[in-house]
Amino acid sequence: MTEIVRIAPPAQLMEPTPEPDCSNATDNGDLLQCAQDRLEALRRANADKAAIAASVEVVQ
């Protein structure tokens, strides 16, 4: 019989990724910076997902 052990991912990987605030953007430069900040937030979120996936074994 196979024993199944469930392991929770590290807490820091489960924390929400902060969403950059673009409400104070006043010109195109601010909008560009906001777009870059949002892209970086997306990359951090995807890195967290990849780390979670790497920490668990998928059983089919």
PDB file of C-alpha atoms in Angstrom:
ATOM      1  CA  MET A   1       0.000   0.000   0.000  1.00  0.00           C
ATOM      2  CA  THR A   2       1.289   3.472  -0.888  1.00  0.00           C
ATOM      3  CA  GLU A   3       1.340   6.058   1.867  1.00  0.00           C
ATOM      4  CA  ILE A   4       0.230   9.553   0.871  1.00  0.00           C
ATOM      5  CA  VAL A   5       1.795  12.435   2.744  1.00  0.00           C
ATOM      6  CA  ARG A   6       0.410  15.897   2.128  1.00  0.00           C
ATOM      7  CA  ILE A   7       2.825  18.776   2.536  1.00  0.00           C
ATOM      8  CA  ALA A   8       1.788  22.416   2.528  1.00  0.00           C
ATOM      9  CA  PRO A   9       3.811  24.815   0.386  1.00  0.00           C
ATOM     10  CA  PRO A  10       5.934  27.382   2.224  1.00  0.00           C
ATOM     11  CA  ALA A  11       3.817  30.233   3.603  1.00  0.00           C
ATOM     12  CA  GLN A  12       5.685  32.932   1.648  1.00  0.00           C
ATOM     13  CA  LEU A  13       4.641  31.271  -1.615  1.00  0.00           C
ATOM     14  CA  MET A  14       0.987  31.464  -0.602  1.00  0.00           C
ATOM     15  CA  GLU A  15       0.996  35.199   0.134  1.00  0.00           C
ATOM     16  CA  PRO A  16      -0.753  37.448  -2.382  1.00  0.00           C
ATOM     17  CA  THR A  17       1.437  39.312  -4.836  1.00  0.00           C
ATOM     18  CA  PRO A  18       0.961  43.051  -4.238  1.00  0.00           C
ATOM     19  CA  GLU A  19      -0.731  44.851  -7.110  1.00  0.00           C
ATOM     20  CA  PRO A  20       1.025  48.069  -8.112  1.00  0.00           C
ATOM     21  CA  ASP A  21      -1.103  51.190  -7.693  1.00  0.00           C
ATOM     22  CA  CYS A  22      -1.379  53.260 -10.867  1.00  0.00           C
ATOM     23  CA  SER A  23      -3.896  55.785  -9.570  1.00  0.00           C
ATOM     24  CA  ASN A  24      -1.284  58.540  -9.319  1.00  0.00           C
ATOM     25  CA  ALA A  25      -0.026  58.188 -12.903  1.00  0.00           C
ATOM     26  CA  THR A  26      -0.029  61.641 -14.472  1.00  0.00           C
ATOM     27  CA  ASP A  27       1.895  61.192 -17.712  1.00  0.00           C
ATOM     28  CA  ASN A  28       3.115  58.569 -20.163  1.00  0.00           C
ATOM     29  CA  GLY A  29       6.295  57.997 -18.184  1.00  0.00           C
ATOM     30  CA  ASP A  30       4.247  57.154 -15.091  1.00  0.00           C
ATOM     31  CA  LEU A  31       2.070  54.790 -17.139  1.00  0.00           C
ATOM     32  CA  LEU A  32       5.162  53.072 -18.527  1.00  0.00           C
ATOM     33  CA  GLN A  33       6.547  52.633 -15.018  1.00  0.00           C
ATOM     34  CA  CYS A  34       3.208  51.254 -13.863  1.00  0.00           C
ATOM     35  CA  ALA A  35       3.137  48.760 -16.747  1.00  0.00           C
ATOM     36  CA  GLN A  36       6.681  47.647 -15.860  1.00  0.00           C
ATOM     37  CA  ASP A  37       5.712  47.308 -12.181  1.00  0.00           C
ATOM     38  CA  ARG A  38       2.687  45.181 -13.112  1.00  0.00           C
ATOM     39  CA  LEU A  39       4.828  42.963 -15.351  1.00  0.00           C
ATOM     40  CA  GLU A  40       7.259  42.440 -12.476  1.00  0.00           C
ATOM     41  CA  ALA A  41       4.354  41.550 -10.152  1.00  0.00           C
ATOM     42  CA  LEU A  42       3.151  38.992 -12.713  1.00  0.00           C
ATOM     43  CA  ARG A  43       6.642  37.514 -12.918  1.00  0.00           C
ATOM     44  CA  ARG A  44       6.817  37.202  -9.116  1.00  0.00           C
ATOM     45  CA  ALA A  45       3.402  35.503  -9.041  1.00  0.00           C
ATOM     46  CA  ASN A  46       4.437  33.054 -11.750  1.00  0.00           C
ATOM     47  CA  ALA A  47       7.720  32.351  -9.933  1.00  0.00           C
ATOM     48  CA  ASP A  48       5.715  31.533  -6.788  1.00  0.00           C
ATOM     49  CA  LYS A  49       3.512  29.140  -8.767  1.00  0.00           C
ATOM     50  CA  ALA A  50       6.567  27.470 -10.289  1.00  0.00           C
ATOM     51  CA  ALA A  51       8.113  27.066  -6.843  1.00  0.00           C
ATOM     52  CA  ILE A  52       4.911  25.482  -5.533  1.00  0.00           C
ATOM     53  CA  ALA A  53       4.771  23.127  -8.509  1.00  0.00           C
ATOM     54  CA  ALA A  54       8.399  22.155  -7.970  1.00  0.00           C
ATOM     55  CA  SER A  55       7.735  21.405  -4.315  1.00  0.00           C
ATOM     56  CA  VAL A  56       4.953  18.899  -4.902  1.00  0.00           C
ATOM     57  CA  GLU A  57       4.848  15.632  -6.761  1.00  0.00           C
ATOM     58  CA  VAL A  58       1.925  15.256  -9.128  1.00  0.00           C
ATOM     59  CA  VAL A  59       0.340  11.809  -8.913  1.00  0.00           C
ATOM     60  CA  GLN A  60      -1.863  10.707 -11.795  1.00  0.00           C
TER      61      GLN A  60
END
